[in-house]
Coordinates of C-alpha atoms in Angstrom, one line a residue:
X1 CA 0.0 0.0 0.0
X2 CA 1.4 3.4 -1.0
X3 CA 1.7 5.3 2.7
X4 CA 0.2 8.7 1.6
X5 CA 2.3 10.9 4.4
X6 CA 5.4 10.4 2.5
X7 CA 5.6 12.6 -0.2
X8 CA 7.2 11.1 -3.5
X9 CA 10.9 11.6 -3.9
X10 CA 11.4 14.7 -6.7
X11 CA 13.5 13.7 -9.3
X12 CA 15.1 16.2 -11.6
X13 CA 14.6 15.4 -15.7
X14 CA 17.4 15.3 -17.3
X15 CA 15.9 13.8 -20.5
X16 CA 13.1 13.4 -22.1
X17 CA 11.5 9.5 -23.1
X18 CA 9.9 9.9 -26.0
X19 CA 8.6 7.1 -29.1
X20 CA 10.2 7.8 -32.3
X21 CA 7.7 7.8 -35.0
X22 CA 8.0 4.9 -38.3
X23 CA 7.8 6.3 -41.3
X24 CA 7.0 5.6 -44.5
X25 CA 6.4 6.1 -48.2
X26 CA 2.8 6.1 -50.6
X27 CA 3.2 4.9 -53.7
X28 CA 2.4 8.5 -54.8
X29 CA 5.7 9.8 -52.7
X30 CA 3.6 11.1 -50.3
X31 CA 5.8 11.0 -46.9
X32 CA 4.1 9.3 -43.7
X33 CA 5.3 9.3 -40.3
X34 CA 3.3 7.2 -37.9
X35 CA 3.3 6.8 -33.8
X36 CA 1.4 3.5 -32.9
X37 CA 1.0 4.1 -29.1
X38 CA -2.2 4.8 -26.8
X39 CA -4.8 2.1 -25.3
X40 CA -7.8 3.6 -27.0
X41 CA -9.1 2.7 -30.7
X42 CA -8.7 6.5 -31.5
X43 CA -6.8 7.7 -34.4
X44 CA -5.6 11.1 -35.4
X45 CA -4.4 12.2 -38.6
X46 CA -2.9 15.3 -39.8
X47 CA -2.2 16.4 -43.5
X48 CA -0.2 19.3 -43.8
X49 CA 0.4 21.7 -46.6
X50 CA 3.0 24.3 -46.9
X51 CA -0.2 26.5 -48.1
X52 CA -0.3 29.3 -45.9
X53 CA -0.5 33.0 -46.8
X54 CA 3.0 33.1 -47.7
X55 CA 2.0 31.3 -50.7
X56 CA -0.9 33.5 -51.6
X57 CA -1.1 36.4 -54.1
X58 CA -4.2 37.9 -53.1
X59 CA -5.1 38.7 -49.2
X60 CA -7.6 36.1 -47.6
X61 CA -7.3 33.6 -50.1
X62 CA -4.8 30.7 -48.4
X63 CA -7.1 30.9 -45.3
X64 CA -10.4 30.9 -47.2
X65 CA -9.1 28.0 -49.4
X66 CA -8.7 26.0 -46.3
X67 CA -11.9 26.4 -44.7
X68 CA -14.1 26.1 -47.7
X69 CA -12.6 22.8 -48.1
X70 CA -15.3 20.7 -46.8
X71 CA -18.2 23.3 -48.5
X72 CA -18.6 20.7 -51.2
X73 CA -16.7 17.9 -53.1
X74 CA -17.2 16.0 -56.7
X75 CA -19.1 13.1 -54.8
X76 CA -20.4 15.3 -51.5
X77 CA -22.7 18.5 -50.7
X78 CA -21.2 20.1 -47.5
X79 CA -24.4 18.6 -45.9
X80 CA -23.4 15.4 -46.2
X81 CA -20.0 16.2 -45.3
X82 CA -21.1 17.2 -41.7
X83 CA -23.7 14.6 -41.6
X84 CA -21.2 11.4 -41.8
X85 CA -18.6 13.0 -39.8
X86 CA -21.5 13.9 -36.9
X87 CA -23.4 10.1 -37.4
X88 CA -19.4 8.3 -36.5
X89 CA -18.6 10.6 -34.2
X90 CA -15.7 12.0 -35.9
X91 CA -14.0 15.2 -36.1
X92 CA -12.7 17.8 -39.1
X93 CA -10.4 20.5 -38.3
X94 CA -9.3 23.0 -41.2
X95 CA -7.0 25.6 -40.2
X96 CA -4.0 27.9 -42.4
X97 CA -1.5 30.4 -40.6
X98 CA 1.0 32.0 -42.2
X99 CA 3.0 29.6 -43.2
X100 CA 1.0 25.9 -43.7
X101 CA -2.7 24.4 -43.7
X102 CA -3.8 21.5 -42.1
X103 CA -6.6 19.2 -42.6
X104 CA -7.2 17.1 -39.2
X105 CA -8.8 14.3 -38.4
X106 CA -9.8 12.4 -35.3
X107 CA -12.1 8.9 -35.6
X108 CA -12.7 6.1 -33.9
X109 CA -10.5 3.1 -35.9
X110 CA -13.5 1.0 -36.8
X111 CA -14.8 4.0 -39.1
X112 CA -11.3 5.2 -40.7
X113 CA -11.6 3.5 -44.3
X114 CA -15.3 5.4 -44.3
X115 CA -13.6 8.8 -42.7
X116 CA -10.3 8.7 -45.1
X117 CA -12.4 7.9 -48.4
X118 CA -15.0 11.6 -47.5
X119 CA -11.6 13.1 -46.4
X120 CA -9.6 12.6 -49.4
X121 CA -12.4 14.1 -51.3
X122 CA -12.1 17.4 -49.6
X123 CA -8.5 17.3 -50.0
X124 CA -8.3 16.1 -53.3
X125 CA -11.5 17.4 -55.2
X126 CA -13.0 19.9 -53.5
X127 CA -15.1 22.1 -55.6
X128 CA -16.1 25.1 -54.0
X129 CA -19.8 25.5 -55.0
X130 CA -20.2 29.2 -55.9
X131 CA -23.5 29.8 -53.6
X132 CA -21.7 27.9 -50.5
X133 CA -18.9 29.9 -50.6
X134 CA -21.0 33.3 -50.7
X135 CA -22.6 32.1 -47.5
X136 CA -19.6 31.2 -46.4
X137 CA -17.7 34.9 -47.3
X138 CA -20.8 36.4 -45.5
X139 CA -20.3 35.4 -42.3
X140 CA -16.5 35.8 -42.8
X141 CA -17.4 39.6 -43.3
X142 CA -19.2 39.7 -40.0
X143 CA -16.6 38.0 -38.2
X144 CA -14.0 40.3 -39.2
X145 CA -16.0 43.6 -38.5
X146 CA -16.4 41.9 -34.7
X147 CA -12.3 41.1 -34.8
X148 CA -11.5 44.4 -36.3
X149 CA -13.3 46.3 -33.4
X150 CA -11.3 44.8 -30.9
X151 CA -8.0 47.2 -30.1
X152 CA -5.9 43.4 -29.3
X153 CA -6.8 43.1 -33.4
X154 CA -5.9 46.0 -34.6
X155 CA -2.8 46.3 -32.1
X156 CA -1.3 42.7 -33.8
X157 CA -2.4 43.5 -37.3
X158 CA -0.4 46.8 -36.9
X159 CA 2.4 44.9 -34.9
X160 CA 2.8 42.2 -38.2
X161 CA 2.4 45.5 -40.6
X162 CA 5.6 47.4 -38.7
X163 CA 7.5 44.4 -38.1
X164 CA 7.7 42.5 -42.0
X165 CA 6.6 45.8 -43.8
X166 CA 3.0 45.8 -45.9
X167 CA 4.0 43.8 -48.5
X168 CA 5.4 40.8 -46.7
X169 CA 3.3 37.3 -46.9
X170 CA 3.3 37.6 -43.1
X171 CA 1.9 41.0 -42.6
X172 CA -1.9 40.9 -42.2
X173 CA -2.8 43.5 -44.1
X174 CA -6.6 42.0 -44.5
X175 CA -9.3 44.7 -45.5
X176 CA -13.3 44.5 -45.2
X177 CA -13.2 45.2 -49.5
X178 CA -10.8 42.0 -49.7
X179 CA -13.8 39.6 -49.5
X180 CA -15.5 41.3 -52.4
X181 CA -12.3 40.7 -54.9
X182 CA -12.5 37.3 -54.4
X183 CA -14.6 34.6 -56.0
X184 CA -14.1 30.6 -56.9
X185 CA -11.6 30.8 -59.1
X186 CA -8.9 32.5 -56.7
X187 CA -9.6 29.5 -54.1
X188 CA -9.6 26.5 -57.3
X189 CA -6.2 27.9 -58.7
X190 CA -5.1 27.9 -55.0
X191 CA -5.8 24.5 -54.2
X192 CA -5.1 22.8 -57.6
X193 CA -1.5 24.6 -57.0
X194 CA -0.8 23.9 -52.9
X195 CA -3.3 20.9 -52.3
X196 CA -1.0 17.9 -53.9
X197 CA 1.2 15.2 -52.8
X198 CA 4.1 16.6 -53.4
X199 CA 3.6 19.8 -50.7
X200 CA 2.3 17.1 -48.0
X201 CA 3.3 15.6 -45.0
X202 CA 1.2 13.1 -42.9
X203 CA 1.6 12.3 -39.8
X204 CA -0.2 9.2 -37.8
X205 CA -1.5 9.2 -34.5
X206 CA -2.9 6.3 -32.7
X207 CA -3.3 2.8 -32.2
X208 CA -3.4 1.3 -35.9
X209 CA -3.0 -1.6 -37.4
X210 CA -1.6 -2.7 -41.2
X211 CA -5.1 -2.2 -42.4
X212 CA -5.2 1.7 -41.4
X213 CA -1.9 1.7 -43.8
X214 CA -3.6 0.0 -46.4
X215 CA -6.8 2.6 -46.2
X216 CA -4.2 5.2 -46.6
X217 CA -2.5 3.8 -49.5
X218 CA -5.8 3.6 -51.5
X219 CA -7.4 7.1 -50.7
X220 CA -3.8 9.0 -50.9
X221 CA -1.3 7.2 -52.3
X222 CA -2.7 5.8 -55.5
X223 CA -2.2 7.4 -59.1
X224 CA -5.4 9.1 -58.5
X225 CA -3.7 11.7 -56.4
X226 CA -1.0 12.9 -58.2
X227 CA 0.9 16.6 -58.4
X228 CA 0.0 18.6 -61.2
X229 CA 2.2 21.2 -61.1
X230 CA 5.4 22.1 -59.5
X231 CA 5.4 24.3 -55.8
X232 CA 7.0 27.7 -57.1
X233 CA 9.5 28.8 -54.1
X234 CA 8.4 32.2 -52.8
X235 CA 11.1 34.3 -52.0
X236 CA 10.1 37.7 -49.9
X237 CA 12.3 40.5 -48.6
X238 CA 11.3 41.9 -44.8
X239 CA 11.5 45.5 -44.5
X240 CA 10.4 46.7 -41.3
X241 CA 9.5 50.5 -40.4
X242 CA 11.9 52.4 -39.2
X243 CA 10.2 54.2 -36.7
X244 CA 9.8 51.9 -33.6
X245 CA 6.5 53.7 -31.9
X246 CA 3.4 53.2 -33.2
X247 CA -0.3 53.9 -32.4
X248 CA -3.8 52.5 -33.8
X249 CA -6.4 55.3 -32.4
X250 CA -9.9 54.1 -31.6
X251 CA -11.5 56.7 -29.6
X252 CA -15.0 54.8 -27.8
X253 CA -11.9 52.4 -26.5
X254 CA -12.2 51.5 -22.9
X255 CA -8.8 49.6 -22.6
X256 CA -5.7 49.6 -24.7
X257 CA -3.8 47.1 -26.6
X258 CA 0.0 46.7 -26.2
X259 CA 1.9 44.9 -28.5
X260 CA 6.0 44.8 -28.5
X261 CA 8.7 42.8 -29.8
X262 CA 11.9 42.1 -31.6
X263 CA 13.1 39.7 -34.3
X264 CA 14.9 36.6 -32.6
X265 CA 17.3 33.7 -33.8
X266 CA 15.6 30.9 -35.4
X267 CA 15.0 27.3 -33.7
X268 CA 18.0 26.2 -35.5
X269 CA 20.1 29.2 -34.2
X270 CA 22.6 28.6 -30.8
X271 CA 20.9 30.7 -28.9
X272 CA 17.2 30.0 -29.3
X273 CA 17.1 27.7 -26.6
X274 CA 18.4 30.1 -24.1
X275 CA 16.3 32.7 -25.1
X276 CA 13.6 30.4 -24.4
X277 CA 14.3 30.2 -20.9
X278 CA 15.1 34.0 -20.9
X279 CA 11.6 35.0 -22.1
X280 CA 10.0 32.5 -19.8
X281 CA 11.3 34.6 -16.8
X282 CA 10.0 37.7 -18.4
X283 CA 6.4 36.9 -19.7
X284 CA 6.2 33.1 -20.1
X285 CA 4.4 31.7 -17.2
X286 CA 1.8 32.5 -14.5
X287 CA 5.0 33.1 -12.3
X288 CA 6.8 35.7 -14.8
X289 CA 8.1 38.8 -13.9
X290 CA 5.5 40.7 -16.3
X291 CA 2.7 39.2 -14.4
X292 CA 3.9 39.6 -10.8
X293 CA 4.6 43.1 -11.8
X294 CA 2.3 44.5 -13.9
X295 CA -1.1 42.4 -12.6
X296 CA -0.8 41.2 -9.4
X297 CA 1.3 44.2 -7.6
X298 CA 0.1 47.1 -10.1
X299 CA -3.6 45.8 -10.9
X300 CA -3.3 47.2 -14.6
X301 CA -4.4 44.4 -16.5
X302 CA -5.8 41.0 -16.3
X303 CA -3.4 39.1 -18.5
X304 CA 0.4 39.8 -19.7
X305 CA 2.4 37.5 -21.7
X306 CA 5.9 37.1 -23.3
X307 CA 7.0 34.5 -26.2
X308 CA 9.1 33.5 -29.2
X309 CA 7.6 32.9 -32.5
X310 CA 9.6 30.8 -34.8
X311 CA 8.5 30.4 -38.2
X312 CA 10.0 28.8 -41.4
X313 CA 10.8 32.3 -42.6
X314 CA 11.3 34.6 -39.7
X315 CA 11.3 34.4 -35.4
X316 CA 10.5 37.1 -33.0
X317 CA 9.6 38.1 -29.4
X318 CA 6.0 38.9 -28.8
X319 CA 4.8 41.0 -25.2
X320 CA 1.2 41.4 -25.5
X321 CA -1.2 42.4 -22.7
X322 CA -4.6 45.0 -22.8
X323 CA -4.3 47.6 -20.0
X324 CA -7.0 50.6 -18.8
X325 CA -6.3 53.5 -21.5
X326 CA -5.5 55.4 -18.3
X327 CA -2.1 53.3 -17.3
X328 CA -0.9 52.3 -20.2
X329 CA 1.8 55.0 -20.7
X330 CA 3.5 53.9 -16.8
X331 CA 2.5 50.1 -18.3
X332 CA 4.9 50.2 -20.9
X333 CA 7.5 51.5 -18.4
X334 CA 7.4 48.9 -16.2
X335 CA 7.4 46.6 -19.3
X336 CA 11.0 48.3 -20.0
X337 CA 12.0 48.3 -16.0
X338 CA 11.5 44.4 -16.7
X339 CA 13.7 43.9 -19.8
X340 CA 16.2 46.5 -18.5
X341 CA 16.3 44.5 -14.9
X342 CA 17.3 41.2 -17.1
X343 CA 20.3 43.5 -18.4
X344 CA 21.5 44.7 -15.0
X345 CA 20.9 42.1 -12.2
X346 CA 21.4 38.5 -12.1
X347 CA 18.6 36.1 -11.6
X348 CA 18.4 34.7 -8.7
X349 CA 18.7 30.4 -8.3
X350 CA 15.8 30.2 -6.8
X351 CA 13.8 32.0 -9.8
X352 CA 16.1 30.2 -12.5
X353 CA 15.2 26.6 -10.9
X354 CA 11.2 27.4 -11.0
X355 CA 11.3 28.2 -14.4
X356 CA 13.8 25.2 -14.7
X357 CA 10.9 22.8 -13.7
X358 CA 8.3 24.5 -15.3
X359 CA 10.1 24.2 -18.3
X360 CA 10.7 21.0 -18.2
X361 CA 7.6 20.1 -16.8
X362 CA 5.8 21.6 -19.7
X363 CA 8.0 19.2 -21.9
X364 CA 7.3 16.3 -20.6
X365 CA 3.7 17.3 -21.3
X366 CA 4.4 17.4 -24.7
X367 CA 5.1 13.8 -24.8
X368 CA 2.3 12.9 -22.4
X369 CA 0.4 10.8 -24.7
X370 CA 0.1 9.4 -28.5
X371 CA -1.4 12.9 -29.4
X372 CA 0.8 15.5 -27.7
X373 CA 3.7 13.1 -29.2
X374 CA 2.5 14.3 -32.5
X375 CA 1.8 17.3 -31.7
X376 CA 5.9 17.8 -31.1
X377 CA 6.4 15.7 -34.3
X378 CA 4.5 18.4 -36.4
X379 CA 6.7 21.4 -34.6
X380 CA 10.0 19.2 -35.5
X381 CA 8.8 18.2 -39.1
X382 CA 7.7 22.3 -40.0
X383 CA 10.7 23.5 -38.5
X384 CA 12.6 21.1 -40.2
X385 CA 14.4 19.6 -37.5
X386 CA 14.8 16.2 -36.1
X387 CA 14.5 14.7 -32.1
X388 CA 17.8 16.3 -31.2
X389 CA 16.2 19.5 -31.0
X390 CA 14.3 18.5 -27.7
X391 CA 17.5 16.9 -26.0
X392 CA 19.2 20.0 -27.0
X393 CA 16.5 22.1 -25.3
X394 CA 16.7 20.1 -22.0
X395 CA 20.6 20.1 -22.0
X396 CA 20.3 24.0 -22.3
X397 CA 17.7 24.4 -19.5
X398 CA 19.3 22.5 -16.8
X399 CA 22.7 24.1 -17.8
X400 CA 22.4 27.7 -18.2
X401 CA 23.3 30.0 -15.9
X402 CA 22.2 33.6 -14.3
X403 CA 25.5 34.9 -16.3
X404 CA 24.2 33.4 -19.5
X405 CA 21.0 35.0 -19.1
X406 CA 22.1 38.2 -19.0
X407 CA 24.2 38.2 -21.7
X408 CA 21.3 37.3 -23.9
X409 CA 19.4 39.5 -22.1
X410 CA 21.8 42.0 -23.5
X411 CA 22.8 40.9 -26.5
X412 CA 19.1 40.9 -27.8
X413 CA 16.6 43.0 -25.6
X414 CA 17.8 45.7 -27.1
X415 CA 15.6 48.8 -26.6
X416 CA 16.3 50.3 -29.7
X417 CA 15.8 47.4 -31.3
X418 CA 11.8 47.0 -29.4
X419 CA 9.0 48.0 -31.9
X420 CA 6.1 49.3 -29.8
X421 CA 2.7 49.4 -30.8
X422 CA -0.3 50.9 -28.9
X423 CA -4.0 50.7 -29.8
X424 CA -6.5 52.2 -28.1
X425 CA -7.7 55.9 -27.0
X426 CA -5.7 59.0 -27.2
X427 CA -4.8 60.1 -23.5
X428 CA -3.6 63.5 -23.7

């Protein structure tokens, strides 16, 4: 019997125990990895595109591509779509950022040959019925004149704008009049360009058997789904502004956005790791420094939060947080005093080996499980990166040092280097 006084022993992690994945090729060439772990007949399957809106030449139409996916195939009305996903239970996810597009699905294993045959029709011959997809673009327009009243919206939209420059792929430079210059053709060039085997990885999740791989092999690896033309490389040059203070005015606001940040080192850059720890002190946890200061000792705002973004073509730091339009000037002081503090003063052991475990403890959660295990497969295979990547990140965690920290801290929090941006209402 387990004596429930005694509290377990702690043990640190110096490693992480992860399954590697199998994978394999269609006959098509279409790459597969697969992780056959978990006790439950539950399988999830990701096809992912390098389709996102760096590929697009017109604003909205990546993302719109993606979700009018399942809107209507060559053998299925959108109705029916829904209706044999909802009678089995399973799930359809489309979603596009700025740099891929996904089509997800979760079903139970007895129904996958009836799931994967619907689901390789909206991937492979959608058709975008013209009076779905008008629906469709009118809800969009409602949706964005909600999102575009919100000062956290027009605070990030600025923030991507100042940071690439307006013609970049990942500036989001999305207007109300965009929806109207669109129409079936933009989305049926997109897809027939982006939506082949040749710009797809899968990846397996699950506990599947031989005939899962089979199912596969006939509704995506056959000649039926071939590419049909080649994926054009998109080259883009950033050119951010070169003022580093900007502000979105919106006078009936109540609160005001902040949004600041820098361009950081890559995933595959020596330093990324450690700057991973560093921004975790400043804004990445409950715990952070941003938090204890600027919510729970000054009360300005409910939420503040710190990160790195890493994307195929581009990383940066992110500190975003909405604050009363009253405070936010002495807001984004003590958002400085913070950065600055990380330049001057050592942090403390005690602080370093909190975010040590929480670090470390949030890895381990990425592994916890067939799903989060391909969950870090998909980071790995869009960064381009392999497994050594995570043993890397560990080594640097329980290694770094106060001393390291700052000279990050100081080698890339540099002030002059911090765009700003502030939406919200004019305080004189």
């Amino acid at each position: 019997m387990i004596d429930r006084k005694i509290a377990p022993e702690i043990t640190a992690i110096t490693q992480l125990d992860y399954l590697l994945p199998e994978k394999w090729m269609l006959s098509n060439g279409l790459p597969v990895w697969g992780i056959n772990a978990g006790s439950q007949d539950l399988l999830k399957i990701d096809f992912i595109f390098d389709a996102g809106a760096w590929h697009q030449s017109s604003n909205l139409v990546a993302g719109l591509t993606n979700a009018f996916l399942n809107q209507g195939t060559e053998k299925y009305s959108a109705q029916e779509i829904a209706e044999i996903f909802d009678f089995r239970g399973a799930y359809l996810q489309l979603s596009a950022d700025q740099q891929f597009a996904s089509v997800t699905i979760l079903t139970l294993n007895k129904y996958i040959e009836q799931i994967l045959e619907v689901t390789a029709d909206v991937i492979q011959y959608p058709t975008f019925p013209d009076k779905e997809i008008k629906a469709q673009i009118g809800k969009k327009k409602q949706q964005f004149i909600i999102e575009n009243n919100k000062v956290k919206t027009l605070a990030q939209k600025r923030f991507s704008q100042v940071l690439f420059g307006e013609e970049h792929p990942y500036a989001n430079t999305n207007k109300f009049s965009d929806y109207d210059l669109l129409d079936q053709k933009h989305f049926i060039e997109f897809h027939q360009n982006y939506y082949q085997p040749s710009n797809c990885k899968v990846i397996l999740a699950g506990k599947y058997n031989n005939e899962v791989k089979i199912s596969l092999e006939k509704f995506f690896g056959s000649a039926r789904w071939v590419p049909v033309s080649d994926i054009k490389v998109k080259l883009s040059q950033t050119i951010p502004s070169p003022e580093r203070q900007h502000f979105v005015e919106k006078s009936d606001a109540l609160q005001s956005a902040i949004r600041m940040g820098a361009f950081m080192p890559n995933r595959e850059h020596a330093d990324f790791n450690g700057l991973n720890v560093l921004v975790t002190i400043l804004g990445g946890y409950f715990g952070s420094r941003l938090m204890t200061n600027i919510r729970e000792e000054k009360g300005y705002t409910y939420g503040i939060g710190a990160g790195i973004y890493s994307m195929p073509n581009a990383s940066f730091l992110s500190i975003s947080t909405e604050v009363g339009a009253d405070v936010c000037s002495v807001a984004l002081n003590e958002i400085y005093y913070e950065i600055e503090r990380l330049q001057t003063d050592l942090v403390s052991d005690n602080e370093l080996d909190v975010v040590r475990n929480y670090l470390l403890g949030e890895n381990l959660r990425s592994f916890d499980g067939v799903f989060a295990m391909s969950g870090s497969l998909r980071t790995l295979l869009e960064a381009g990166m392999d497994y050594d990547h995570f043993d890397e990140f560990v080594n640097v965690v329980n290694t770094i040092t106060p001393t390291d920290l700052r000279e990050l801290a100081i080698k890339y929090f540099d002030k002059n280097q911090i765009y700003e941006i502030v939406a919200g209402q004019k305080i004189s």
